[in-house]
PDB file of C-alpha atoms in Angstrom:
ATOM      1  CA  UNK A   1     -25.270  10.605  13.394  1.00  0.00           C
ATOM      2  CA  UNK A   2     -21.425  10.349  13.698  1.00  0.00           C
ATOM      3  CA  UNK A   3     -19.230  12.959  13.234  1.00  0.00           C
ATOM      4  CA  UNK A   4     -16.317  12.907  11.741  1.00  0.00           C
ATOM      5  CA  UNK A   5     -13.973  13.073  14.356  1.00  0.00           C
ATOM      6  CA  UNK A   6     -15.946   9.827  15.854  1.00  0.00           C
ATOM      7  CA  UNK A   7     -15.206   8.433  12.870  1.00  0.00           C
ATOM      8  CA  UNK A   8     -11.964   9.262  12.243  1.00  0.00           C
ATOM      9  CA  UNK A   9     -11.311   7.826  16.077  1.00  0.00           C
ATOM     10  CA  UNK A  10     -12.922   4.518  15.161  1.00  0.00           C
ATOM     11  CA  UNK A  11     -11.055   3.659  11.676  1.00  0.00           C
ATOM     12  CA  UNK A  12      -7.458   4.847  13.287  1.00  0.00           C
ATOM     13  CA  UNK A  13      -8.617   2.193  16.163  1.00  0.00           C
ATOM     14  CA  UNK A  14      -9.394  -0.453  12.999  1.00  0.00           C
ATOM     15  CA  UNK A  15      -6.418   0.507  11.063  1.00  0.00           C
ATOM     16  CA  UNK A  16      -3.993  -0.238  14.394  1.00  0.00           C
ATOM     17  CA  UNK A  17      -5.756  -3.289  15.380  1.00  0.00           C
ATOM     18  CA  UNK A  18      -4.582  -4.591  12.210  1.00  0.00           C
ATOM     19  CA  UNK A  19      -1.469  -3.360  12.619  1.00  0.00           C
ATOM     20  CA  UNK A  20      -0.818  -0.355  10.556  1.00  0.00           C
ATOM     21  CA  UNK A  21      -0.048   3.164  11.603  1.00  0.00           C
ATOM     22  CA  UNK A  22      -3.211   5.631  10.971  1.00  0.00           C
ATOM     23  CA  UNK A  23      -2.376   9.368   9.654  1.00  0.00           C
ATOM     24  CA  UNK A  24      -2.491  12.160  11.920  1.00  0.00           C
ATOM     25  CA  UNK A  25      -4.329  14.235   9.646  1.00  0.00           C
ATOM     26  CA  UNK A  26      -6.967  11.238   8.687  1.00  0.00           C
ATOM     27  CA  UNK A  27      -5.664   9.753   6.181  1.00  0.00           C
ATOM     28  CA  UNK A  28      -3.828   6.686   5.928  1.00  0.00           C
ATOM     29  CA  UNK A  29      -1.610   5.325   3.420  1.00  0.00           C
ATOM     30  CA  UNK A  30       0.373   2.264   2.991  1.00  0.00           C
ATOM     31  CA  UNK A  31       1.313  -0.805   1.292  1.00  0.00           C
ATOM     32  CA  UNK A  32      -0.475  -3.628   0.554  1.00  0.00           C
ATOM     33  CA  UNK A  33       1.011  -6.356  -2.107  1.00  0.00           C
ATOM     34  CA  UNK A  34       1.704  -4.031  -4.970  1.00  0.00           C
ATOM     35  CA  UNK A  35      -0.703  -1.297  -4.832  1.00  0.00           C
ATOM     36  CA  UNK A  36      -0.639   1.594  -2.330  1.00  0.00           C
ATOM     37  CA  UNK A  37      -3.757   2.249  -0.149  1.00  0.00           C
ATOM     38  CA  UNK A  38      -5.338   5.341   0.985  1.00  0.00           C
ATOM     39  CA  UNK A  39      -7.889   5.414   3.660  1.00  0.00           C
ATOM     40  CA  UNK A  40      -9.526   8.924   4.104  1.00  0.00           C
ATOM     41  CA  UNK A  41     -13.054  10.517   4.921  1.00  0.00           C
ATOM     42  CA  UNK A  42     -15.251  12.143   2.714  1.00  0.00           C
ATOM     43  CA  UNK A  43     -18.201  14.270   4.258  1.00  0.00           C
ATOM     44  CA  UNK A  44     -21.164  15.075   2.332  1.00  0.00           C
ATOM     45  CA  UNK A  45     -24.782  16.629   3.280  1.00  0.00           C
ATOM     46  CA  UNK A  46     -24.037  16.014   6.691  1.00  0.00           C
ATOM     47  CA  UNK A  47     -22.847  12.361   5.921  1.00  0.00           C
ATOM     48  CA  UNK A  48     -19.451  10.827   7.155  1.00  0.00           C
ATOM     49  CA  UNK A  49     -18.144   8.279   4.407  1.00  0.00           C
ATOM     50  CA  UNK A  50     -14.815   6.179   4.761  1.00  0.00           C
ATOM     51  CA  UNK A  51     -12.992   5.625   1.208  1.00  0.00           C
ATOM     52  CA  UNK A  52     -10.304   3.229   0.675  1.00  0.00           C
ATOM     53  CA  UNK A  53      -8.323   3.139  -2.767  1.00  0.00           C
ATOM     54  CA  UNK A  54      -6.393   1.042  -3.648  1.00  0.00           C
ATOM     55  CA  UNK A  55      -3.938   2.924  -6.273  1.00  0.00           C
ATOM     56  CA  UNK A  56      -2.322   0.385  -9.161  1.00  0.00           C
ATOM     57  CA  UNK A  57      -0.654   2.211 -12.151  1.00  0.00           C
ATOM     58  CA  UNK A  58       0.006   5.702 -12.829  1.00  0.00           C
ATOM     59  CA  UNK A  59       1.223   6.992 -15.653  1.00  0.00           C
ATOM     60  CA  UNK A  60      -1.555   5.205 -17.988  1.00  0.00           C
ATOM     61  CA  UNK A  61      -2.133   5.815 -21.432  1.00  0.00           C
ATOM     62  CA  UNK A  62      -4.697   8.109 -23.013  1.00  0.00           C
ATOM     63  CA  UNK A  63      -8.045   5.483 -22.592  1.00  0.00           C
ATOM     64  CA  UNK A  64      -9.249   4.156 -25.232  1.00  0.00           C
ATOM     65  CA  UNK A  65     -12.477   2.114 -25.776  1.00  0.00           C
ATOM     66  CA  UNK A  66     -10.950  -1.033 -25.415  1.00  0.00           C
ATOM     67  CA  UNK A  67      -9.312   0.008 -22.010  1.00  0.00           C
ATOM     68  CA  UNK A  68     -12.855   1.430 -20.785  1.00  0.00           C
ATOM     69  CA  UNK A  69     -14.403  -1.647 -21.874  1.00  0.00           C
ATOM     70  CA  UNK A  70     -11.912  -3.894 -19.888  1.00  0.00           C
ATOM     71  CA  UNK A  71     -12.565  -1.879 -16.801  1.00  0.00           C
ATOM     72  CA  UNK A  72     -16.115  -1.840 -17.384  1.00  0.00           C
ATOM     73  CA  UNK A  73     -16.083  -5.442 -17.757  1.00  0.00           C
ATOM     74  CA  UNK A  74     -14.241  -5.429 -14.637  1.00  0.00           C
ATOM     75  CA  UNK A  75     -16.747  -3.304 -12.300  1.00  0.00           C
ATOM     76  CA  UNK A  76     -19.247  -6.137 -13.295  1.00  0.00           C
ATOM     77  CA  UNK A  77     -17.024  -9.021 -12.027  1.00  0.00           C
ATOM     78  CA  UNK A  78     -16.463  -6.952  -8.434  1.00  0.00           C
ATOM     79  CA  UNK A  79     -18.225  -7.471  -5.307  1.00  0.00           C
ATOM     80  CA  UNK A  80     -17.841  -3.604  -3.452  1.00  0.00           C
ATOM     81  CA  UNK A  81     -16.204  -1.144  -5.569  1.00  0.00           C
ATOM     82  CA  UNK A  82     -14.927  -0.366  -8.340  1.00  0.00           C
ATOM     83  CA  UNK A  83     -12.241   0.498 -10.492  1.00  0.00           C
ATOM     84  CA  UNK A  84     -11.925   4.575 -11.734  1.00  0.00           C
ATOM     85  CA  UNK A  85      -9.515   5.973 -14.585  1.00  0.00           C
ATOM     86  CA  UNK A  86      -8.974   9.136 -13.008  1.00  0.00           C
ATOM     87  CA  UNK A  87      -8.114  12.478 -15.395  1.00  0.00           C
ATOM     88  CA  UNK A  88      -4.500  12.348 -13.446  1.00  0.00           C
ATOM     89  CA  UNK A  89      -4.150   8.779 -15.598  1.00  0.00           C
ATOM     90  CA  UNK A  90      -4.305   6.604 -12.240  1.00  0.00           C
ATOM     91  CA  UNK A  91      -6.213   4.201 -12.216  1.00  0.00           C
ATOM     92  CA  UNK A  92      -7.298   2.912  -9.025  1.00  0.00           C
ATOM     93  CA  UNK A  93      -9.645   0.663  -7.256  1.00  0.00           C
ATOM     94  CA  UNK A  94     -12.234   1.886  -4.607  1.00  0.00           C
ATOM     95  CA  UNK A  95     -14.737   1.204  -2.592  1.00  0.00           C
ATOM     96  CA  UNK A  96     -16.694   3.847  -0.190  1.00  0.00           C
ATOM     97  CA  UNK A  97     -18.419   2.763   2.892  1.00  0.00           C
ATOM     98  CA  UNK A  98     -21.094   4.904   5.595  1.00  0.00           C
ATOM     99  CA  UNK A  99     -19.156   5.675   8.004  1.00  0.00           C
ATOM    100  CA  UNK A 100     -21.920   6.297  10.974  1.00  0.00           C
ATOM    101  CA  UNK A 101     -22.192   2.678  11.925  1.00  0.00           C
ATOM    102  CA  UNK A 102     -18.892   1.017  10.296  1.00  0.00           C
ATOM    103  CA  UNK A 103     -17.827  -1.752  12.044  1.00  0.00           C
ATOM    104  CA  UNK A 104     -14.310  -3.254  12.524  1.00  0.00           C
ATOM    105  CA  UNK A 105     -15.440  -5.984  10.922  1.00  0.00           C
ATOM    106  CA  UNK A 106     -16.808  -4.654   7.654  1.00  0.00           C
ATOM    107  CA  UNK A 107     -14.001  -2.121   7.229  1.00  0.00           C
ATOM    108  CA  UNK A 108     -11.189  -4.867   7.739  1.00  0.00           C
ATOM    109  CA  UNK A 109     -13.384  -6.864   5.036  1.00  0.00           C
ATOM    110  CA  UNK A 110     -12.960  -3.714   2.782  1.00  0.00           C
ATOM    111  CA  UNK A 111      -9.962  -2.632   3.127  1.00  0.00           C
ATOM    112  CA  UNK A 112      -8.743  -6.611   3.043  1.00  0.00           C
ATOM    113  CA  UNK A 113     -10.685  -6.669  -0.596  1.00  0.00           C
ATOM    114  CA  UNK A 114      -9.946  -3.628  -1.879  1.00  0.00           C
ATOM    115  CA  UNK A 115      -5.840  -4.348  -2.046  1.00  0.00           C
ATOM    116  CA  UNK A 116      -6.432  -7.400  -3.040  1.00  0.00           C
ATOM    117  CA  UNK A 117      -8.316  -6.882  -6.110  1.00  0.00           C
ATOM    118  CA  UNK A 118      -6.140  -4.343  -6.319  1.00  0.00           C
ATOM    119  CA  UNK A 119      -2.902  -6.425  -6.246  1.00  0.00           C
ATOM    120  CA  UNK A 120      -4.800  -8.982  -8.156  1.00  0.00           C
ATOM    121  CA  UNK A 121      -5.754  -6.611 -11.183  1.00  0.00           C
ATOM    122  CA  UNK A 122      -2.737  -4.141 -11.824  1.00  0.00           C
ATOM    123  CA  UNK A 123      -0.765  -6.381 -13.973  1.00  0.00           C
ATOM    124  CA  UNK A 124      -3.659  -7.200 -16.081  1.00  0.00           C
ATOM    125  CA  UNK A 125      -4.156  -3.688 -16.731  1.00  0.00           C
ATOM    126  CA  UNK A 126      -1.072  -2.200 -17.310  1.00  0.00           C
ATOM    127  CA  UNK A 127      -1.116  -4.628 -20.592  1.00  0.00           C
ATOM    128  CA  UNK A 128      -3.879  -3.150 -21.201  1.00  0.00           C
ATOM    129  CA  UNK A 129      -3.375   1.038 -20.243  1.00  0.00           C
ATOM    130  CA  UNK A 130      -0.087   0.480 -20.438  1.00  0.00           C
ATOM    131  CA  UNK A 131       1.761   2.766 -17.010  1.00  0.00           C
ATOM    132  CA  UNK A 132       3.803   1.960 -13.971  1.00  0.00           C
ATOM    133  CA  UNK A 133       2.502  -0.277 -11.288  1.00  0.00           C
ATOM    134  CA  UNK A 134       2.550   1.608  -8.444  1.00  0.00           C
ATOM    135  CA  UNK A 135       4.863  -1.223  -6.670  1.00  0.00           C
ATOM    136  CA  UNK A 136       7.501  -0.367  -9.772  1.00  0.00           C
ATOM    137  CA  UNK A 137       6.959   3.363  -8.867  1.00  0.00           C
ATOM    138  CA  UNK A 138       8.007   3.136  -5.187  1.00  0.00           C
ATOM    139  CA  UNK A 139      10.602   0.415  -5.883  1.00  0.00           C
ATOM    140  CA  UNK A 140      11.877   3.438  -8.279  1.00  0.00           C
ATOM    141  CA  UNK A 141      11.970   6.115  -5.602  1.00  0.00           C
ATOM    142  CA  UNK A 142      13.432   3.818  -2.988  1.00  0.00           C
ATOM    143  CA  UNK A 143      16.375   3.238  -5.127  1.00  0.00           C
ATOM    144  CA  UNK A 144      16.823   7.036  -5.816  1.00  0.00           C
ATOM    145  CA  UNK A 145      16.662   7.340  -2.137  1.00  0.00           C
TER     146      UNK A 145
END
C-alpha cells in the first residue's frame, strides 16, 4: 500500500511532466480553459485517493429542483465523475481516483477530462444556477490587481 507521501511524489512527477507546477503542500491548482483545477489527496481507512475538481461557477443560486435535475441529468451523461453543488454554492466537477497504483497515464486521462467537461459545462449551467464562471471571477481579480 502507498503512502501518501509516495503518492504525493508520483502525481507532482505527473503534474510536471505535463507541464504544470505541483504545490508544495500537495495540492495543485491551476487553470485549465475556464474552470480552475485542484488536485489534492484525500486519505481514508488507510487509503490514499487523488481528487481533481474542476471548479466552474461560484456564487450560484439557492438550487432548485430544476437545477438538481439538470445536474442529475448531467452525472448520467459523464464517463468518471461527477458534478457536486456544494453548500458554499460552487458547483464543481470531480472525479476521485486510488491513488496506490495510479498511473501517469490514467491521471493525465483524468485530469485531461475533468477540465474539460468542466470547461465544456459551466456556461450551460450558469443559465441554469445562475453565478460567476470561475474564468469571469479571476478575470475580475486580475483587473483589481
Amino acid at each position: 500500500m502507498s503512502t501518501a507521501s509516495e503518492v504525493q511524489r508520483r502525481v507532482a512527477e505527473y503534474l510536471r511532466g505535463m507541464g504544470l507546477e505541483p504545490g508544495g503542500d500537495g495540492i495543485s491548482m491551476f487553470r485549465r480553459g475556464t474552470t480552475a483545477v485542484t488536485v489534492s489527496l484525500v486519505e481514508d481507512e488507510g487509503r490514499v485517493y487523488v481528487r481533481i475538481v474542476a471548479t466552474m461557477l461560484t456564487d450560484t443560486v439557492e438550487p432548485s429542483f430544476e437545477v438538481l435535475r439538470a445536474i442529475n441529468h448531467l452525472n448520467g451523461q459523464v464517463h468518471l465523475g461527477a458534478f457536486i453543488l456544494f453548500d458554499d454554492h460552487k458547483l464543481c466537477f470531480a472525479a476521485t481516483l486510488l491513488g496506490e497504483h495510479l498511473d501517469r497515464e490514467e491521471f493525465d486521462d483524468a485530469l485531461t477530462y475533468v477540465a474539460a467537461v468542466g470547461d465544456r459545462y459551466d456556461e450551460t449551467l450558469q443559465r441554469l444556477a445562475g453565478g460567476k464562471r470561475v474564468q469571469d471571477v479571476l478575470e475580475e481579480d486580475e483587473g483589481e490587481g
